[in-house]
Amino acid sequence: LLWRDLHVRDTRRINGKSETQNVRIDIVVEGVTEGELWRCGLEFDYANEESFYCRPLRLSEDRAPERMAIPPKAGLDRIAFLPPMSGLAANETRLDPGAINVRLGEGRTAEVLRNLCYQIATSPEGGESWVRLRGRIADLFRVGLDEPEYVAERGEIRMTYQDASGIHLDISASGRGLQQTLLLLAHLILNPRSVLLIDEPDAHLEILRQRQIYQVLSETARERGSQVILASHSEVILNEAADRDVVVAFVGRPHRIDDRGSQLLKSLKEIGFDQYYQAEQTGWVLYLEGSTDLAILQAFARVLDHPAGKALERPFVHYVENKPGRARDHFYGLREARQDLQGFALFDRLDMVLDPNPHLEQWMWRRREIENYLCSRETLMLWAEGEGEVQFGALFRSLWQEQMDASIRKIESAMSVLGKGSPWEPGTKVSDDFLDPLFEDFFRSLALPNLMRKTDYHTLARYVSRETLDPEVSEMLDRIVAVCEKARPASLP
């Protein structure tokens, strides 16, 4: 599983002959130990499903290559791995340090939390370390940890805590966030002057505590002289780390994303890592006014059976309230991090000329807004027929249709009197000037609360007939597909 797509052999034809080579994983690590810079490279070679070879990195492709020396300083660093919290066992047998490390390596963190705390409390310097650990937990969770005790009769370690009411409870009764935090801090305290590999330290923690645990981990590691390498999907932690630490994205080819200059850092703060991550994964970004626009486009694609339906299933979409400047600023910020990013922006009709950009296609509807393409007498009558049957049964289809016809004529006449034109004209702001009052009148006449607000207008799209849909809709969907096809998602080489 360490080899991508299980690809462990590479076969090529050279001078008419097939030659097979192993696909090696090469890793080079650089560090500073006791004031001395060192560099160490290792290569990993697939042997079989259960094993692989590990050797010093070769310095050439000769049959008997010279290999990189392993510097003595590289062996002085201690490495400690901590997987995420996996619950908490009801009971814990007292374990020796070696047995604790084995369980941690196997991901059995549920079986060692009490043992780690017991080691801290009973170590020669345990008094001070235990007091500091209790203080950290008290500050974070407002509970008091009781010192772990060894129950010789059962060979087990018992550990309790005191809640805000003064009641003593077993540590297993605490929340998963407290247990996760206690595991992290105990592990840090027991492994001073080490390189700590921590997987998902934010697991089981709400957003506010994620930022807090990052601060606590950083401070504790600094106090213990340790270095922390952590894996996380948390946007909160990534944003915190952008200014002060090394951040590496493992999307596509692993690469640093904290060293691209102040413009990128500014972009990361304003845009957020979650959006950068989506840009890396999809290779393109879609800009729309709001979420209803996406729902309408998806519905149009279904009506037309258009290939854009697939592109719109899980797009990286950013809503910009029909403001081209916001779309451009956001897109340029993302391109600081990913130079080949493609973009497509679609706006309601604007009284301006959109700036051309070869990487960010910008279009506007010829009609006033996207809802204009939903709004026709036929569509509204079909909606009334269909929804009347769905809501109240087949007997109400004709009643809803009759009332919809009456409401259309009433609001159409009112618009004409007020000088707002016709609802069927392309320049009418149909959502505000026609559909809003139409459905208010329609449901009021039926003695029902308004069940059709602007956020629901996208449901009209399913009643639009393929034959009457403006050809411009299909053209716009074609353009979206073209941009999607130019994109290079992270999964592609």
Short mmCIF file of C-alpha atoms in Angstrom, two decimals:
data_model
loop_
_atom_site.label_atom_id
_atom_site.label_comp_id
_atom_site.label_asym_id
_atom_site.label_seq_id
_atom_site.Cartn_x
_atom_site.Cartn_y
_atom_site.Cartn_z
CA LEU A 1 0.00 0.00 0.00
CA LEU A 2 3.00 2.33 0.26
CA TRP A 3 3.36 2.25 -3.54
CA ARG A 4 0.93 4.42 -5.47
CA ASP A 5 -1.73 2.34 -7.25
CA LEU A 6 0.25 -0.75 -6.13
CA HIS A 7 2.67 -0.01 -8.98
CA VAL A 8 5.90 -1.75 -7.88
CA ARG A 9 7.47 -2.68 -11.24
CA ASP A 10 8.21 -0.49 -14.27
CA THR A 11 8.59 -2.14 -17.68
CA ARG A 12 10.14 -0.29 -20.63
CA ARG A 13 11.32 -1.25 -24.12
CA ILE A 14 14.95 -0.29 -24.73
CA ASN A 15 16.57 -1.20 -28.09
CA GLY A 16 13.68 -3.56 -28.83
CA LYS A 17 14.00 -5.41 -25.52
CA SER A 18 11.77 -5.23 -22.48
CA GLU A 19 13.50 -4.23 -19.29
CA THR A 20 11.86 -4.37 -15.88
CA GLN A 21 12.94 -2.24 -12.95
CA ASN A 22 11.62 -1.93 -9.44
CA VAL A 23 9.88 1.31 -8.56
CA ARG A 24 11.83 2.58 -5.57
CA ILE A 25 10.76 5.06 -2.93
CA ASP A 26 13.60 7.47 -2.16
CA ILE A 27 13.49 9.58 1.00
CA VAL A 28 16.08 12.18 1.97
CA VAL A 29 15.99 13.72 5.44
CA GLU A 30 17.98 16.75 6.56
CA GLY A 31 18.44 17.86 10.14
CA VAL A 32 20.56 19.64 12.68
CA THR A 33 21.69 17.70 15.75
CA GLU A 34 23.97 19.13 18.43
CA GLY A 35 24.71 22.08 16.14
CA GLU A 36 25.79 19.92 13.20
CA LEU A 37 23.94 19.79 9.86
CA TRP A 38 23.45 16.30 8.43
CA ARG A 39 21.75 14.72 5.43
CA CYS A 40 20.58 11.12 5.23
CA GLY A 41 18.96 9.29 2.31
CA LEU A 42 17.28 5.89 2.23
CA GLU A 43 15.67 3.90 -0.56
CA PHE A 44 12.85 1.41 -0.20
CA ASP A 45 12.60 -1.49 -2.62
CA TYR A 46 9.56 -3.77 -2.91
CA ALA A 47 10.30 -7.43 -2.12
CA ASN A 48 6.88 -9.08 -1.70
CA GLU A 49 3.48 -8.44 -0.15
CA GLU A 50 4.90 -8.74 3.36
CA SER A 51 8.30 -7.06 3.16
CA PHE A 52 10.51 -4.51 1.43
CA TYR A 53 14.23 -3.74 1.42
CA CYS A 54 15.64 -0.59 2.99
CA ARG A 55 19.13 0.56 1.97
CA PRO A 56 21.20 3.76 2.01
CA LEU A 57 20.31 5.87 -1.01
CA ARG A 58 22.25 5.04 -4.18
CA LEU A 59 24.27 7.90 -5.66
CA SER A 60 24.13 6.61 -9.26
CA GLU A 61 22.28 4.08 -11.41
CA ASP A 62 25.32 1.79 -11.84
CA ARG A 63 24.95 -1.93 -11.18
CA ALA A 64 27.05 -1.58 -8.03
CA PRO A 65 26.42 2.04 -7.07
CA GLU A 66 28.10 3.99 -4.33
CA ARG A 67 25.65 4.73 -1.56
CA MET A 68 25.08 7.70 0.71
CA ALA A 69 26.71 7.38 4.10
CA ILE A 70 24.47 7.30 7.17
CA PRO A 71 25.70 10.15 9.39
CA PRO A 72 26.13 9.20 13.07
CA LYS A 73 24.17 12.26 14.15
CA ALA A 74 21.09 10.98 12.32
CA GLY A 75 20.85 8.07 14.73
CA LEU A 76 20.76 10.29 17.80
CA ASP A 77 17.28 11.64 17.14
CA ARG A 78 14.43 9.81 18.86
CA ILE A 79 11.27 9.26 16.84
CA ALA A 80 7.92 8.72 18.56
CA PHE A 81 4.64 8.00 16.78
CA LEU A 82 1.16 8.66 18.18
CA PRO A 83 -1.94 7.55 16.23
CA PRO A 84 -5.34 9.15 16.90
CA MET A 85 -7.40 8.27 19.96
CA SER A 86 -9.42 5.09 19.42
CA GLY A 87 -11.69 5.16 22.44
CA LEU A 88 -10.76 4.14 25.97
CA ALA A 89 -10.67 0.65 27.46
CA ALA A 90 -12.79 0.07 30.57
CA ASN A 91 -9.77 -1.40 32.37
CA GLU A 92 -6.01 -1.13 31.86
CA THR A 93 -3.39 -3.62 32.98
CA ARG A 94 -0.15 -2.04 34.12
CA LEU A 95 2.36 -2.21 31.27
CA ASP A 96 6.10 -1.77 30.93
CA PRO A 97 7.33 1.03 28.62
CA GLY A 98 8.14 -1.45 25.85
CA ALA A 99 4.62 -2.91 25.89
CA ILE A 100 3.16 0.61 25.81
CA ASN A 101 5.23 1.46 22.72
CA VAL A 102 4.12 -1.74 20.98
CA ARG A 103 0.46 -0.91 21.55
CA LEU A 104 0.96 2.66 20.33
CA GLY A 105 2.66 1.35 17.20
CA GLU A 106 -0.32 -0.95 16.61
CA GLY A 107 -2.76 1.95 17.00
CA ARG A 108 -4.17 0.59 20.28
CA THR A 109 -4.21 3.96 22.04
CA ALA A 110 -7.35 2.97 23.96
CA GLU A 111 -5.25 0.62 26.11
CA VAL A 112 -2.44 2.94 27.26
CA LEU A 113 -3.81 6.30 28.47
CA ARG A 114 -3.85 5.39 32.17
CA ASN A 115 -0.40 3.82 31.84
CA LEU A 116 1.05 6.98 30.31
CA CYS A 117 -0.38 9.11 33.12
CA TYR A 118 0.87 6.60 35.71
CA GLN A 119 4.38 6.78 34.23
CA ILE A 120 4.37 10.57 34.55
CA ALA A 121 3.05 10.56 38.11
CA THR A 122 5.57 7.94 39.32
CA SER A 123 8.67 9.09 37.41
CA PRO A 124 11.56 10.73 39.33
CA GLU A 125 10.54 14.15 38.04
CA GLY A 126 6.87 13.19 38.09
CA GLY A 127 5.83 15.66 40.74
CA GLU A 128 6.44 18.72 38.61
CA SER A 129 5.37 17.13 35.31
CA TRP A 130 2.18 15.74 36.80
CA VAL A 131 1.25 19.08 38.35
CA ARG A 132 1.76 20.84 35.01
CA LEU A 133 -0.30 18.21 33.19
CA ARG A 134 -3.13 18.56 35.70
CA GLY A 135 -2.95 22.32 35.30
CA ARG A 136 -3.21 22.13 31.51
CA ILE A 137 -6.26 19.86 31.67
CA ALA A 138 -7.89 22.02 34.34
CA ASP A 139 -7.42 25.13 32.18
CA LEU A 140 -8.81 23.42 29.09
CA PHE A 141 -11.69 21.36 30.49
CA ARG A 142 -12.35 22.69 34.01
CA VAL A 143 -11.83 19.30 35.65
CA GLY A 144 -9.24 18.06 38.14
CA LEU A 145 -7.28 14.89 37.38
CA ASP A 146 -6.73 12.54 40.30
CA GLU A 147 -3.35 10.83 40.50
CA PRO A 148 -3.43 7.35 38.92
CA GLU A 149 -3.10 4.48 41.37
CA TYR A 150 -1.94 0.92 40.89
CA VAL A 151 -4.36 -1.73 42.18
CA ALA A 152 -2.03 -4.63 42.93
CA GLU A 153 -4.85 -7.11 43.56
CA ARG A 154 -6.04 -6.74 39.97
CA GLY A 155 -2.78 -5.71 38.32
CA GLU A 156 -4.61 -2.68 36.92
CA ILE A 157 -4.25 1.08 36.97
CA ARG A 158 -7.21 3.10 38.17
CA MET A 159 -7.62 6.75 37.27
CA THR A 160 -10.40 9.21 38.12
CA TYR A 161 -11.14 12.90 37.74
CA GLN A 162 -13.21 15.45 39.63
CA ASP A 163 -15.82 17.38 37.67
CA ALA A 164 -17.04 20.92 38.32
CA SER A 165 -19.57 19.62 40.87
CA GLY A 166 -16.86 17.93 42.91
CA ILE A 167 -17.93 14.42 41.93
CA HIS A 168 -15.19 11.86 41.26
CA LEU A 169 -15.71 9.83 38.09
CA ASP A 170 -13.67 7.22 36.25
CA ILE A 171 -11.61 8.68 33.41
CA SER A 172 -13.67 6.59 30.96
CA ALA A 173 -16.67 8.83 31.79
CA SER A 174 -14.89 11.89 30.39
CA GLY A 175 -15.45 13.24 26.91
CA ARG A 176 -13.46 12.03 23.92
CA GLY A 177 -11.91 15.48 23.50
CA LEU A 178 -10.49 15.41 27.03
CA GLN A 179 -9.12 11.90 26.50
CA GLN A 180 -7.51 12.88 23.19
CA THR A 181 -5.90 15.97 24.71
CA LEU A 182 -4.66 14.05 27.75
CA LEU A 183 -3.13 11.40 25.48
CA LEU A 184 -1.31 14.04 23.40
CA LEU A 185 0.10 15.92 26.38
CA ALA A 186 1.14 12.77 28.25
CA HIS A 187 2.90 11.49 25.14
CA LEU A 188 4.76 14.79 24.71
CA ILE A 189 5.86 14.84 28.35
CA LEU A 190 7.17 11.26 28.21
CA ASN A 191 9.16 11.86 25.02
CA PRO A 192 11.36 14.93 25.58
CA ARG A 193 13.90 16.00 22.93
CA SER A 194 12.19 13.81 20.32
CA VAL A 195 10.65 14.11 16.89
CA LEU A 196 6.98 13.37 17.52
CA LEU A 197 4.79 12.09 14.69
CA ILE A 198 1.16 12.82 15.56
CA ASP A 199 -1.80 11.78 13.44
CA GLU A 200 -4.94 13.96 13.52
CA PRO A 201 -4.42 15.69 16.90
CA ASP A 202 -7.66 17.58 16.31
CA ALA A 203 -9.78 14.42 16.17
CA HIS A 204 -12.82 14.56 18.50
CA LEU A 205 -12.31 18.29 19.14
CA GLU A 206 -14.73 21.07 18.21
CA ILE A 207 -13.44 24.04 16.19
CA LEU A 208 -12.57 26.31 19.14
CA ARG A 209 -10.60 23.56 20.85
CA GLN A 210 -8.73 22.73 17.64
CA ARG A 211 -7.04 26.13 17.70
CA GLN A 212 -6.42 25.75 21.42
CA ILE A 213 -4.84 22.30 21.14
CA TYR A 214 -2.49 23.59 18.43
CA GLN A 215 -1.28 26.30 20.81
CA VAL A 216 -0.91 23.82 23.68
CA LEU A 217 0.98 21.30 21.53
CA SER A 218 3.35 23.99 20.27
CA GLU A 219 4.08 25.31 23.76
CA THR A 220 4.52 21.86 25.32
CA ALA A 221 6.81 20.68 22.51
CA ARG A 222 8.93 23.82 22.93
CA GLU A 223 9.17 23.27 26.68
CA ARG A 224 10.24 19.63 26.18
CA GLY A 225 12.73 20.43 23.42
CA SER A 226 10.77 18.38 20.88
CA GLN A 227 9.78 18.79 17.26
CA VAL A 228 6.22 17.95 16.20
CA ILE A 229 5.26 16.65 12.76
CA LEU A 230 1.51 16.32 12.58
CA ALA A 231 -1.01 15.28 9.94
CA SER A 232 -4.31 17.12 9.89
CA HIS A 233 -7.27 17.97 7.70
CA SER A 234 -8.40 20.73 10.05
CA GLU A 235 -8.75 24.11 8.33
CA VAL A 236 -8.33 25.78 11.74
CA ILE A 237 -4.97 24.14 12.41
CA LEU A 238 -3.73 24.73 8.87
CA ASN A 239 -4.59 28.41 9.04
CA GLU A 240 -2.84 28.71 12.41
CA ALA A 241 0.26 27.03 11.01
CA ALA A 242 0.47 29.16 7.86
CA ASP A 243 2.34 32.02 9.53
CA ARG A 244 4.66 30.21 11.88
CA ASP A 245 5.42 26.66 10.75
CA VAL A 246 6.28 24.56 7.72
CA VAL A 247 3.11 23.40 5.93
CA VAL A 248 3.27 20.61 3.34
CA ALA A 249 0.30 19.66 1.14
CA PHE A 250 0.08 15.97 0.25
CA VAL A 251 -2.25 16.60 -2.66
CA GLY A 252 -0.72 15.41 -5.91
CA ARG A 253 3.05 15.78 -5.53
CA PRO A 254 3.87 16.74 -1.90
CA HIS A 255 4.99 20.35 -1.76
CA ARG A 256 5.47 23.18 0.70
CA ILE A 257 2.77 25.83 0.64
CA ASP A 258 4.01 28.20 3.33
CA ASP A 259 7.08 29.46 1.45
CA ARG A 260 5.60 31.08 -1.68
CA GLY A 261 5.86 34.68 -0.52
CA SER A 262 3.68 37.11 1.36
CA GLN A 263 1.00 37.21 -1.35
CA LEU A 264 0.30 33.52 -0.90
CA LEU A 265 0.23 33.81 2.88
CA LYS A 266 -2.21 36.69 2.54
CA SER A 267 -4.30 34.57 0.19
CA LEU A 268 -4.21 31.60 2.53
CA LYS A 269 -5.49 33.70 5.41
CA GLU A 270 -8.29 35.26 3.39
CA ILE A 271 -9.22 32.23 1.32
CA GLY A 272 -8.69 29.36 3.74
CA PHE A 273 -6.91 26.06 3.31
CA ASP A 274 -10.14 24.20 2.61
CA GLN A 275 -10.54 26.14 -0.64
CA TYR A 276 -6.87 25.73 -1.57
CA TYR A 277 -7.30 22.00 -0.97
CA GLN A 278 -10.35 21.89 -3.25
CA ALA A 279 -8.45 23.79 -5.93
CA GLU A 280 -5.65 21.22 -5.75
CA GLN A 281 -8.10 18.34 -6.03
CA THR A 282 -10.33 19.62 -8.84
CA GLY A 283 -7.98 21.87 -10.83
CA TRP A 284 -10.79 24.34 -11.55
CA VAL A 285 -13.16 26.64 -9.69
CA LEU A 286 -16.70 27.74 -10.50
CA TYR A 287 -17.91 31.21 -9.48
CA LEU A 288 -21.65 31.85 -9.12
CA GLU A 289 -23.88 34.38 -7.41
CA GLY A 290 -25.26 31.90 -4.86
CA SER A 291 -26.11 28.30 -4.15
CA THR A 292 -29.47 28.51 -5.95
CA ASP A 293 -27.59 29.23 -9.19
CA LEU A 294 -25.71 25.95 -8.82
CA ALA A 295 -28.95 24.07 -8.13
CA ILE A 296 -30.55 25.60 -11.23
CA LEU A 297 -27.55 24.73 -13.43
CA GLN A 298 -27.62 21.16 -12.13
CA ALA A 299 -31.34 20.94 -12.89
CA PHE A 300 -30.83 22.35 -16.41
CA ALA A 301 -28.11 19.75 -17.04
CA ARG A 302 -30.52 16.99 -16.00
CA VAL A 303 -33.32 18.33 -18.21
CA LEU A 304 -30.97 18.49 -21.21
CA ASP A 305 -29.12 15.27 -20.29
CA HIS A 306 -26.00 17.40 -20.72
CA PRO A 307 -22.45 16.17 -19.89
CA ALA A 308 -22.10 19.23 -17.64
CA GLY A 309 -24.14 17.26 -15.12
CA LYS A 310 -21.05 15.28 -14.18
CA ALA A 311 -18.88 18.41 -13.90
CA LEU A 312 -21.49 20.00 -11.63
CA GLU A 313 -21.91 17.01 -9.33
CA ARG A 314 -19.06 17.94 -6.98
CA PRO A 315 -17.55 21.19 -8.24
CA PHE A 316 -15.31 23.51 -6.28
CA VAL A 317 -17.77 26.40 -6.25
CA HIS A 318 -17.34 29.81 -4.67
CA TYR A 319 -20.24 32.24 -4.32
CA VAL A 320 -19.45 35.90 -5.03
CA GLU A 321 -22.85 37.69 -4.99
CA ASN A 322 -22.64 38.68 -8.67
CA LYS A 323 -19.47 40.73 -8.06
CA PRO A 324 -16.78 40.04 -10.71
CA GLY A 325 -14.09 41.76 -8.64
CA ARG A 326 -14.54 39.27 -5.80
CA ALA A 327 -14.26 36.36 -8.22
CA ARG A 328 -11.04 37.73 -9.74
CA ASP A 329 -9.43 38.45 -6.36
CA HIS A 330 -10.26 34.97 -5.13
CA PHE A 331 -9.04 33.31 -8.33
CA TYR A 332 -5.73 35.19 -8.42
CA GLY A 333 -5.14 34.29 -4.78
CA LEU A 334 -5.63 30.60 -5.55
CA ARG A 335 -3.36 30.80 -8.60
CA GLU A 336 -0.53 32.00 -6.36
CA ALA A 337 -0.57 28.48 -5.00
CA ARG A 338 -1.60 26.57 -8.12
CA GLN A 339 -0.37 28.12 -11.35
CA ASP A 340 -2.41 25.92 -13.73
CA LEU A 341 -5.77 26.52 -12.05
CA GLN A 342 -8.70 27.09 -14.42
CA GLY A 343 -11.79 29.13 -13.57
CA PHE A 344 -15.31 29.77 -14.84
CA ALA A 345 -17.39 32.70 -13.57
CA LEU A 346 -21.05 33.16 -14.46
CA PHE A 347 -22.95 36.31 -13.49
CA ASP A 348 -26.41 37.75 -13.91
CA ARG A 349 -26.50 40.47 -16.56
CA LEU A 350 -24.27 43.42 -15.64
CA ASP A 351 -23.91 46.92 -17.09
CA MET A 352 -20.19 46.48 -17.62
CA VAL A 353 -17.63 44.74 -19.80
CA LEU A 354 -15.90 41.78 -18.15
CA ASP A 355 -12.09 41.76 -18.23
CA PRO A 356 -10.75 38.99 -20.48
CA ASN A 357 -8.53 36.39 -18.84
CA PRO A 358 -7.24 33.21 -20.52
CA HIS A 359 -7.44 31.22 -17.28
CA LEU A 360 -10.64 32.66 -15.77
CA GLU A 361 -13.51 32.59 -18.25
CA GLN A 362 -16.13 35.21 -17.31
CA TRP A 363 -19.61 35.18 -18.76
CA MET A 364 -22.93 36.81 -18.02
CA TRP A 365 -26.45 35.78 -18.97
CA ARG A 366 -28.06 37.72 -21.81
CA ARG A 367 -31.27 37.83 -19.81
CA ARG A 368 -31.47 39.78 -16.53
CA GLU A 369 -30.83 36.80 -14.21
CA ILE A 370 -30.76 33.02 -14.25
CA GLU A 371 -34.35 32.82 -12.96
CA ASN A 372 -35.52 34.37 -16.26
CA TYR A 373 -34.73 31.05 -17.93
CA LEU A 374 -37.10 29.26 -15.53
CA CYS A 375 -39.96 31.69 -15.85
CA SER A 376 -42.59 30.85 -18.45
CA ARG A 377 -46.35 30.38 -18.23
CA GLU A 378 -46.00 26.74 -19.28
CA THR A 379 -43.41 26.01 -16.56
CA LEU A 380 -45.48 27.66 -13.83
CA MET A 381 -48.63 25.78 -14.84
CA LEU A 382 -46.77 22.46 -14.89
CA TRP A 383 -45.32 23.29 -11.46
CA ALA A 384 -48.80 23.99 -10.06
CA GLU A 385 -50.13 20.73 -11.48
CA GLY A 386 -47.23 18.64 -10.20
CA GLU A 387 -46.87 20.22 -6.77
CA GLY A 388 -50.62 20.26 -6.16
CA GLU A 389 -50.71 16.51 -6.65
CA VAL A 390 -47.58 15.91 -4.55
CA GLN A 391 -48.75 18.09 -1.66
CA PHE A 392 -52.45 17.24 -1.48
CA GLY A 393 -53.29 14.54 -4.02
CA ALA A 394 -54.59 14.27 -7.58
CA LEU A 395 -57.87 16.03 -6.74
CA PHE A 396 -56.00 19.30 -6.16
CA ARG A 397 -54.16 19.43 -9.49
CA SER A 398 -56.87 21.37 -11.30
CA LEU A 399 -57.46 23.68 -8.31
CA TRP A 400 -53.78 24.63 -8.14
CA GLN A 401 -53.64 25.11 -11.92
CA GLU A 402 -56.69 27.38 -11.92
CA GLN A 403 -55.30 29.47 -9.08
CA MET A 404 -51.87 29.71 -10.73
CA ASP A 405 -53.48 30.96 -13.95
CA ALA A 406 -55.43 33.57 -11.99
CA SER A 407 -52.35 34.71 -10.04
CA ILE A 408 -50.26 34.99 -13.22
CA ARG A 409 -52.87 37.21 -14.88
CA LYS A 410 -53.23 39.31 -11.72
CA ILE A 411 -49.47 39.96 -11.21
CA GLU A 412 -48.88 40.40 -14.94
CA SER A 413 -51.56 43.09 -15.00
CA ALA A 414 -50.15 44.79 -11.89
CA MET A 415 -46.68 44.93 -13.43
CA SER A 416 -48.10 46.55 -16.55
CA VAL A 417 -49.95 49.17 -14.49
CA LEU A 418 -46.80 49.95 -12.47
CA GLY A 419 -44.71 50.27 -15.62
CA LYS A 420 -42.49 47.27 -14.81
CA GLY A 421 -43.00 45.64 -18.20
CA SER A 422 -43.85 42.01 -18.86
CA PRO A 423 -42.57 39.07 -16.77
CA TRP A 424 -41.68 37.31 -20.02
CA GLU A 425 -39.27 40.03 -21.20
CA PRO A 426 -35.53 39.24 -20.92
CA GLY A 427 -34.77 42.48 -19.06
CA THR A 428 -37.23 41.93 -16.19
CA LYS A 429 -35.80 41.13 -12.76
CA VAL A 430 -38.18 38.26 -12.60
CA SER A 431 -37.34 36.93 -9.13
CA ASP A 432 -38.18 40.17 -7.29
CA ASP A 433 -40.72 41.79 -9.60
CA PHE A 434 -42.75 38.74 -10.63
CA LEU A 435 -42.08 35.43 -8.89
CA ASP A 436 -42.03 36.81 -5.34
CA PRO A 437 -45.46 38.52 -5.57
CA LEU A 438 -46.81 35.69 -7.73
CA PHE A 439 -46.26 32.98 -5.13
CA GLU A 440 -47.36 35.27 -2.29
CA ASP A 441 -50.69 35.80 -4.05
CA PHE A 442 -50.95 32.15 -5.12
CA PHE A 443 -50.59 30.67 -1.65
CA ARG A 444 -52.62 33.42 0.02
CA SER A 445 -55.50 32.62 -2.33
CA LEU A 446 -55.24 28.97 -1.30
CA ALA A 447 -55.21 29.98 2.40
CA LEU A 448 -51.75 28.43 2.77
CA PRO A 449 -48.43 29.80 3.99
CA ASN A 450 -46.00 30.65 1.20
CA LEU A 451 -44.14 27.43 0.45
CA MET A 452 -42.14 28.86 -2.46
CA ARG A 453 -39.45 31.37 -1.54
CA LYS A 454 -36.59 32.55 -3.74
CA THR A 455 -34.33 29.82 -2.37
CA ASP A 456 -36.81 27.28 -3.78
CA TYR A 457 -37.12 28.68 -7.31
CA HIS A 458 -34.58 26.16 -8.56
CA THR A 459 -37.28 23.49 -8.17
CA LEU A 460 -39.08 25.07 -11.13
CA ALA A 461 -36.28 23.79 -13.37
CA ARG A 462 -37.58 20.23 -13.30
CA TYR A 463 -40.77 21.46 -14.98
CA VAL A 464 -38.97 23.30 -17.79
CA SER A 465 -39.43 21.44 -21.06
CA ARG A 466 -36.36 20.62 -23.09
CA GLU A 467 -37.93 22.08 -26.22
CA THR A 468 -38.70 25.50 -24.73
CA LEU A 469 -35.42 25.98 -22.86
CA ASP A 470 -33.37 28.84 -24.29
CA PRO A 471 -30.40 27.54 -26.39
CA GLU A 472 -28.17 29.90 -24.40
CA VAL A 473 -28.45 27.51 -21.44
CA SER A 474 -26.94 24.66 -23.44
CA GLU A 475 -24.19 26.97 -24.71
CA MET A 476 -23.29 27.98 -21.16
CA LEU A 477 -23.18 24.35 -20.03
CA ASP A 478 -20.88 23.58 -22.99
CA ARG A 479 -18.48 26.28 -21.78
CA ILE A 480 -18.44 24.83 -18.28
CA VAL A 481 -17.58 21.40 -19.68
CA ALA A 482 -14.76 22.90 -21.76
CA VAL A 483 -13.17 24.51 -18.69
CA CYS A 484 -13.57 21.32 -16.66
CA GLU A 485 -11.84 19.32 -19.39
CA LYS A 486 -8.86 21.73 -19.39
CA ALA A 487 -8.39 21.30 -15.65
CA ARG A 488 -5.74 18.98 -14.24
CA PRO A 489 -6.96 17.43 -10.98
CA ALA A 490 -4.36 16.43 -8.42
CA SER A 491 -4.89 12.73 -9.14
CA LEU A 492 -3.49 13.18 -12.64
CA PRO A 493 0.32 13.16 -13.17
#
